[in-house]
Coordinates of C-alpha atoms and ligand atoms in Angstrom, one line a residue:
M3 CA -6.5 25.3 -17.3
P4 CA -5.6 24.5 -13.7
R5 CA -2.0 23.7 -13.0
I6 CA -1.5 20.8 -10.5
A7 CA 1.7 19.3 -9.1
V8 CA 1.5 15.8 -7.5
L9 CA 4.6 15.2 -5.3
G10 CA 5.5 11.5 -5.2
A11 CA 5.6 8.6 -7.6
G12 CA 4.7 5.8 -5.3
V13 CA 1.3 4.1 -5.5
I14 CA -0.3 7.0 -3.8
G15 CA 1.1 9.8 -6.0
L16 CA 0.4 7.8 -9.2
S17 CA -3.1 6.8 -8.2
T18 CA -3.8 10.4 -7.1
A19 CA -2.6 11.9 -10.4
V20 CA -4.7 9.4 -12.4
S21 CA -7.8 10.1 -10.2
I22 CA -7.3 13.9 -10.7
R23 CA -7.1 13.4 -14.5
K24 CA -10.4 11.5 -14.4
S25 CA -12.2 14.3 -12.5
L26 CA -10.4 17.3 -14.2
P27 CA -9.7 16.2 -17.8
S28 CA -8.3 19.5 -18.9
A29 CA -5.9 20.1 -16.0
S30 CA -2.2 20.2 -16.4
I31 CA -0.8 17.6 -14.1
V32 CA 2.9 17.2 -13.3
I33 CA 4.2 14.4 -11.1
I34 CA 7.4 15.5 -9.3
A35 CA 9.4 12.9 -7.4
D36 CA 13.0 12.0 -6.6
K37 CA 12.4 8.3 -6.8
F38 CA 10.5 6.2 -9.3
G39 CA 9.6 2.5 -9.9
S40 CA 11.9 0.1 -8.1
E41 CA 13.3 2.8 -5.9
T42 CA 9.9 3.4 -4.1
T43 CA 8.5 1.6 -1.1
S44 CA 5.4 0.8 -3.2
Y45 CA 7.3 -1.3 -5.7
G46 CA 8.4 -4.0 -3.2
A47 CA 5.1 -4.1 -1.2
G48 CA 3.1 -7.3 -0.8
G49 CA 0.0 -5.9 -2.4
L50 CA -2.4 -8.2 -0.5
S51 CA -5.8 -6.6 0.1
I52 CA -7.0 -7.5 3.6
P53 CA -7.3 -4.1 5.3
T54 CA -8.8 -3.8 8.8
V55 CA -9.9 -0.6 10.6
D56 CA -7.1 -0.9 13.2
K57 CA -4.5 -0.7 10.3
V58 CA -5.8 2.9 9.7
P59 CA -5.7 4.2 13.3
G60 CA -7.2 7.6 14.2
V61 CA -9.6 7.7 11.2
P62 CA -13.4 7.3 11.6
K63 CA -14.5 3.8 10.6
D64 CA -17.0 5.1 8.0
L65 CA -14.3 6.9 6.2
V66 CA -11.9 3.9 6.2
R67 CA -14.9 1.8 4.9
R68 CA -15.4 4.3 2.1
W69 CA -11.7 4.2 1.1
V70 CA -11.7 0.4 1.3
S71 CA -14.9 0.1 -0.6
D72 CA -13.8 2.4 -3.4
S73 CA -10.4 0.7 -3.6
W74 CA -11.9 -2.8 -3.6
K75 CA -14.3 -1.9 -6.5
W76 CA -11.4 -0.5 -8.5
F77 CA -9.1 -3.5 -8.0
S78 CA -11.8 -6.1 -8.4
D79 CA -12.9 -4.5 -11.7
L80 CA -9.3 -4.8 -12.9
T81 CA -8.9 -8.3 -11.5
L82 CA -11.9 -9.5 -13.4
S83 CA -11.2 -7.6 -16.6
D84 CA -9.0 -8.4 -19.7
L85 CA -6.5 -5.9 -18.3
A86 CA -5.5 -8.0 -15.4
S87 CA -2.4 -9.5 -16.9
T88 CA -1.1 -5.9 -17.6
T89 CA -2.2 -4.3 -14.3
G90 CA -0.9 -7.3 -12.2
N91 CA -4.1 -7.9 -10.2
Q92 CA -4.9 -11.5 -9.4
L93 CA -7.7 -13.2 -7.6
A94 CA -5.9 -14.9 -4.7
P95 CA -7.1 -17.6 -2.4
G96 CA -5.4 -18.0 0.9
Y97 CA -5.5 -18.6 4.7
F98 CA -5.6 -16.1 7.5
L99 CA -4.3 -17.8 10.6
C100 CA -4.4 -16.4 14.1
N101 CA -4.7 -17.0 17.8
T102 CA -7.1 -14.2 18.5
P103 CA -10.4 -14.6 16.6
L104 CA -11.2 -12.1 13.8
I105 CA -14.3 -10.1 14.7
D106 CA -16.1 -8.7 11.7
P107 CA -12.9 -7.5 9.9
L108 CA -13.5 -4.8 7.4
F109 CA -12.1 -6.8 4.5
A110 CA -14.7 -9.6 5.1
E111 CA -17.3 -7.2 3.7
Y112 CA -15.6 -7.0 0.3
V113 CA -13.5 -10.0 -0.4
Y114 CA -14.7 -12.8 -2.8
S115 CA -15.0 -15.3 0.0
Y116 CA -14.5 -15.4 3.8
E117 CA -15.2 -18.5 5.8
R118 CA -14.1 -19.6 9.3
M119 CA -12.2 -22.9 9.2
S120 CA -13.2 -25.8 11.4
D121 CA -10.6 -27.5 13.7
E122 CA -10.7 -30.4 11.3
E123 CA -9.6 -28.2 8.4
L124 CA -6.8 -26.6 10.4
K125 CA -5.6 -30.1 11.3
K126 CA -5.6 -31.2 7.7
I127 CA -3.0 -28.4 6.9
N128 CA -1.0 -29.1 10.1
M129 CA -1.9 -25.8 11.6
Q130 CA -4.0 -26.9 14.6
A131 CA -1.1 -26.9 17.0
K132 CA 0.1 -23.5 15.9
Y133 CA -3.1 -21.5 15.4
K134 CA -6.5 -21.6 17.2
Y135 CA -8.3 -19.8 14.4
G136 CA -8.2 -20.0 10.6
Y137 CA -10.1 -18.3 7.8
R138 CA -10.3 -19.2 4.1
V139 CA -10.2 -15.9 2.3
T140 CA -10.2 -15.2 -1.4
S141 CA -8.9 -11.7 -2.0
I142 CA -6.7 -9.8 -4.5
I143 CA -2.9 -9.6 -4.7
T144 CA -1.6 -6.7 -6.8
C145 CA 1.8 -7.1 -8.4
L146 CA 3.3 -3.6 -8.1
K147 CA 6.0 -4.4 -10.7
K148 CA 3.2 -4.3 -13.2
Y149 CA 0.7 -2.0 -11.5
L150 CA 3.0 1.0 -11.0
P151 CA 4.1 1.1 -14.7
W152 CA 0.5 0.8 -15.8
L153 CA -0.5 3.8 -13.6
T154 CA 2.5 5.7 -15.0
K155 CA 1.3 5.0 -18.5
L156 CA -2.2 6.1 -17.8
H157 CA -0.8 9.4 -16.4
L158 CA 1.4 9.9 -19.5
D159 CA -1.2 8.9 -22.0
G160 CA -3.6 11.4 -20.4
G161 CA -1.2 14.2 -21.1
G162 CA 0.5 14.2 -17.7
I163 CA 4.2 15.1 -17.3
I164 CA 6.8 13.6 -15.0
E165 CA 9.7 15.6 -13.5
G166 CA 12.5 14.0 -11.5
R167 CA 13.7 16.2 -8.7
K168 CA 13.6 16.5 -5.0
I169 CA 11.5 19.2 -3.4
E170 CA 13.4 20.6 -0.4
N171 CA 10.8 23.2 0.5
L172 CA 7.2 23.6 -0.7
N173 CA 7.8 27.3 -1.2
E174 CA 9.7 26.3 -4.4
L175 CA 6.3 25.7 -5.9
V176 CA 4.6 29.0 -5.0
G177 CA 3.3 30.8 -8.1
T178 CA 3.9 27.9 -10.4
Y179 CA 0.9 25.6 -9.4
D180 CA -2.7 26.3 -8.4
V181 CA -2.7 23.2 -6.2
V182 CA 0.1 21.0 -4.9
V183 CA -0.9 17.4 -3.8
N184 CA 1.6 16.0 -1.3
C185 CA 1.9 12.2 -1.7
T186 CA 5.5 12.0 -0.5
G187 CA 4.9 9.3 2.1
L188 CA 7.8 9.2 4.6
G189 CA 9.4 12.1 2.7
S190 CA 6.8 14.4 4.5
R191 CA 8.8 13.9 7.7
K192 CA 11.5 16.2 6.4
L193 CA 9.6 18.2 3.8
L194 CA 6.9 19.3 6.3
N195 CA 8.8 18.7 9.4
D196 CA 6.0 16.3 10.4
G197 CA 7.1 14.4 13.4
K198 CA 3.9 12.3 13.4
I199 CA 5.0 10.3 10.4
H200 CA 7.5 7.6 11.0
S201 CA 8.9 4.4 9.6
N202 CA 7.7 0.9 10.3
R203 CA 10.5 -1.1 8.7
G204 CA 9.8 -4.2 6.7
Q205 CA 12.1 -6.8 5.2
I206 CA 11.1 -9.6 2.8
I207 CA 12.8 -12.4 0.9
E208 CA 11.8 -13.4 -2.6
L209 CA 12.0 -17.1 -3.2
H210 CA 11.8 -18.9 -6.5
A211 CA 8.8 -21.0 -5.6
D212 CA 6.5 -21.0 -8.6
W213 CA 4.5 -24.0 -7.4
I214 CA 2.9 -22.0 -4.6
K215 CA -0.4 -20.5 -5.7
Y216 CA -2.0 -19.4 -2.4
W217 CA -1.1 -16.9 0.3
I218 CA -0.8 -17.5 4.1
Y219 CA -1.0 -14.5 6.5
T220 CA -0.6 -14.9 10.3
D221 CA -1.2 -12.6 13.2
D222 CA 2.3 -13.4 14.6
G223 CA 4.2 -11.8 11.7
A224 CA 4.9 -14.6 9.2
Y225 CA 3.4 -14.5 5.7
L226 CA 3.9 -15.8 2.2
L227 CA 2.5 -14.2 -0.9
P228 CA 2.6 -15.7 -4.4
Y229 CA 3.2 -13.9 -7.7
D230 CA 3.9 -15.2 -11.2
D231 CA 7.1 -17.1 -10.5
I232 CA 8.2 -15.9 -7.0
V233 CA 6.9 -16.1 -3.5
K234 CA 7.5 -13.2 -1.1
I235 CA 8.0 -14.2 2.5
G236 CA 8.2 -11.9 5.5
G237 CA 7.8 -10.1 7.6
V238 CA 9.4 -7.6 9.9
R239 CA 7.6 -4.7 11.6
Q240 CA 10.1 -2.4 13.3
M241 CA 8.7 1.0 14.4
H242 CA 11.1 4.0 14.1
N243 CA 13.7 1.9 12.3
Y244 CA 15.1 3.7 9.3
N245 CA 17.7 1.2 8.2
I246 CA 17.2 0.5 4.5
E247 CA 19.9 -2.2 4.4
V248 CA 19.1 -6.0 4.5
D249 CA 19.7 -7.2 8.0
E250 CA 21.1 -10.7 8.4
N251 CA 19.4 -11.3 11.8
D252 CA 16.1 -10.3 10.3
Q253 CA 16.8 -12.6 7.3
R254 CA 17.4 -15.5 9.6
E255 CA 14.3 -14.8 11.7
I256 CA 12.1 -14.6 8.6
K257 CA 13.4 -17.8 7.2
E258 CA 13.0 -19.6 10.5
K259 CA 9.4 -18.5 11.1
C260 CA 8.2 -18.9 7.5
Y261 CA 9.8 -22.4 7.1
R262 CA 8.3 -23.4 10.4
L263 CA 5.0 -22.0 9.2
W264 CA 5.1 -23.7 5.8
P265 CA 7.8 -26.4 5.3
P266 CA 7.2 -26.6 1.5
L267 CA 9.1 -23.3 1.2
Q268 CA 12.3 -24.9 2.3
G269 CA 14.7 -25.7 -0.6
A270 CA 13.4 -22.8 -2.7
D271 CA 16.3 -20.6 -4.0
I272 CA 16.4 -17.0 -2.7
V273 CA 16.0 -14.6 -5.7
K274 CA 16.2 -11.3 -3.9
E275 CA 15.9 -9.6 -0.5
W276 CA 14.3 -6.2 0.0
V277 CA 13.8 -3.6 2.7
G278 CA 10.9 -1.1 2.7
L279 CA 9.9 1.6 5.2
R280 CA 6.1 1.8 5.7
P281 CA 5.1 5.5 5.9
T282 CA 3.1 5.3 9.1
R283 CA 1.1 8.0 10.6
T284 CA -1.8 8.3 13.1
P285 CA -4.0 9.5 11.6
L286 CA -3.2 9.1 7.9
R287 CA -3.2 12.7 6.6
L288 CA -5.8 13.4 3.9
E289 CA -6.8 17.1 4.1
A290 CA -6.4 20.4 2.4
E291 CA -4.2 23.2 3.8
L292 CA -3.4 26.7 2.9
I293 CA 0.3 27.3 3.6
K294 CA 1.6 30.9 3.7
F295 CA 5.1 31.7 2.7
P296 CA 6.8 35.1 2.4
T297 CA 6.6 34.7 -1.3
G298 CA 2.9 33.9 -1.4
K299 CA 0.3 31.3 -0.6
L300 CA 0.2 27.6 -1.6
K301 CA -2.9 25.5 -1.7
V302 CA -1.9 22.0 -0.7
V303 CA -3.8 18.7 -0.5
H304 CA -2.0 16.1 1.7
N305 CA -2.4 12.4 1.1
Y306 CA 0.3 10.5 3.0
G307 CA 0.9 8.1 5.9
H308 CA -0.8 4.9 4.6
G309 CA 1.3 2.5 6.7
G310 CA 1.0 -1.2 6.0
V311 CA -2.2 -0.9 3.9
G312 CA -1.2 1.7 1.3
I313 CA -1.9 -0.6 -1.7
A314 CA -5.2 -1.8 -0.4
I315 CA -6.6 1.7 0.2
S316 CA -4.6 3.6 -2.5
W317 CA -7.5 4.1 -4.9
G318 CA -10.1 5.2 -2.4
T319 CA -7.7 7.7 -0.8
S320 CA -6.8 9.0 -4.3
L321 CA -10.4 9.6 -5.2
H322 CA -10.8 11.5 -1.9
A323 CA -7.7 13.6 -2.6
A324 CA -8.9 14.3 -6.2
K325 CA -12.3 15.5 -4.7
L326 CA -10.4 17.9 -2.4
V327 CA -8.4 19.3 -5.3
K328 CA -11.6 19.9 -7.3
D329 CA -13.3 21.6 -4.4
I330 CA -10.4 23.9 -3.9
L331 CA -10.3 24.8 -7.6
Q332 CA -14.1 25.5 -7.6
S333 CA -13.7 27.6 -4.4
E334 CA -16.0 25.3 -2.5
S335 CA -13.3 24.5 0.0
R336 CA -13.1 26.4 3.3
L337 CA -9.6 27.4 2.0
Ligands
FAD21 C1 7.5 -5.1 3.5 C2 6.2 -4.3 3.1 C3 5.1 -5.0 2.7 C4 3.9 -4.4 2.4 N1 2.8 -5.1 2.0 C5 1.7 -4.4 1.8 C6 0.5 -5.2 1.4 O1 0.5 -6.4 1.3 N2 -0.7 -4.5 1.2 C7 -0.7 -3.1 1.3 O2 -1.8 -2.6 1.1 N3 0.4 -2.4 1.6 C8 1.5 -3.0 1.9 N4 2.7 -2.3 2.3 C9 2.5 -0.8 2.5 C10 2.7 0.0 1.2 O3 3.9 -0.4 0.6 C11 2.8 1.5 1.5 O4 1.7 1.9 2.3 C12 2.7 2.3 0.2 O5 3.7 1.8 -0.7 C13 3.0 3.8 0.5 O6 3.0 4.4 -0.8 P1 3.5 5.9 -1.0 O7 3.2 6.3 -2.4 O8 2.9 6.8 0.1 O9 5.0 5.9 -0.6 P2 6.3 5.6 -1.5 O10 6.1 4.4 -2.4 O11 7.4 5.6 -0.6 O12 6.5 6.8 -2.5 C14 6.9 8.1 -2.0 C15 7.2 9.0 -3.2 O13 7.4 10.3 -2.7 C16 8.7 10.8 -3.3 N5 9.2 11.8 -2.4 C17 9.4 11.8 -1.1 N6 9.9 12.9 -0.6 C18 10.1 13.7 -1.7 C19 10.6 15.0 -1.9 N7 11.0 15.8 -0.9 N8 10.7 15.5 -3.2 C20 10.2 14.8 -4.2 N9 9.7 13.5 -4.1 C21 9.7 13.0 -2.8 C22 9.5 9.5 -3.4 O14 10.6 9.8 -4.3 C23 8.5 8.5 -3.9 O15 8.3 8.7 -5.3 C24 3.9 -2.9 2.5 C25 5.0 -2.2 2.9 C26 6.2 -2.9 3.1 C27 7.4 -2.1 3.5

């Protein structure tokens, strides 16, 4: 029975553990992490699926397409199934507004609908003066407050184990596991001394605005995303900023730009504010590595650095990581 440790309990670690279980039913799979649920970046993410190739820089387009395609199938199957209320996936109509035209964005190949808006349509929603281009898009929003617990339950129900601890050095795991899958996101900066991964700080405000049932996403950094009873508004994108505290200036800026974008938001009570650090790396690291320590060798599969599209491509990258794990165990890998 192969012994596998998955490091990380964000959307990437949980998805990867579940994918490995599907391909290796008899494996012993332990998720090891120092943060779970609401303490992870994944928990507070927007969960909107509109990935583009430029959001996954440094990775060949065909590979990004495969990750997006596999992820879209998974999320769409959940969205259209009787599980949707448990998994937190909803079919979500919305507007993508921009001043540079979208040219064959990757998500357009998958979403339920994608149509360019006419000037007349932009005018009807008072956007013509603000944005030159608009697209009506029906996609999927994943509510991570539901999706992460559901993945956790799948892992546990499949016989998986969860261990709460911080790994300071991968050599702690030599001899105990046949393969270690590293899904530590930004944690890889310290754990592997990987200077390529850095933070792209985000801040959002949750408003009690249960009458809003559509999303709006713009290319100038303002967006609103609806869930059961709240709407998340954002956003902030600050490279190399590691501040996890809510910043008042950012809060003011988010309110100003989102209220200007969509006046119906004004007057809605603030429920919560949240900061998350997007684990950003060029390229996203999804590969196998044999690491040699004085105490022995460790077979590692890395799956981290998903930036601002980690939810949208989580399932596809987890299938890829699971395949690498299986190859290593079956000695097909060049390791
Ligand atoms: C404001 C904001 C909005 C976003 N909106 C969207 C969106 O709409 N759509 C989308 O697709 N993506 C979105 N994202 C991006 C998405 O949230 C991330 O890409 C994704 O959550 C990354 O998941 P992860 O599992 O890699 O990281 P995390 O969720 O950060 O999980 C990392 C895990 O690794 C563990 N860990 C780290 N180091 C160690 C260690 N040394 N030992 C043990 N455990 C360790 C942590 O405890 C944690 O469990 C958004 C992000 C932000 C901040």
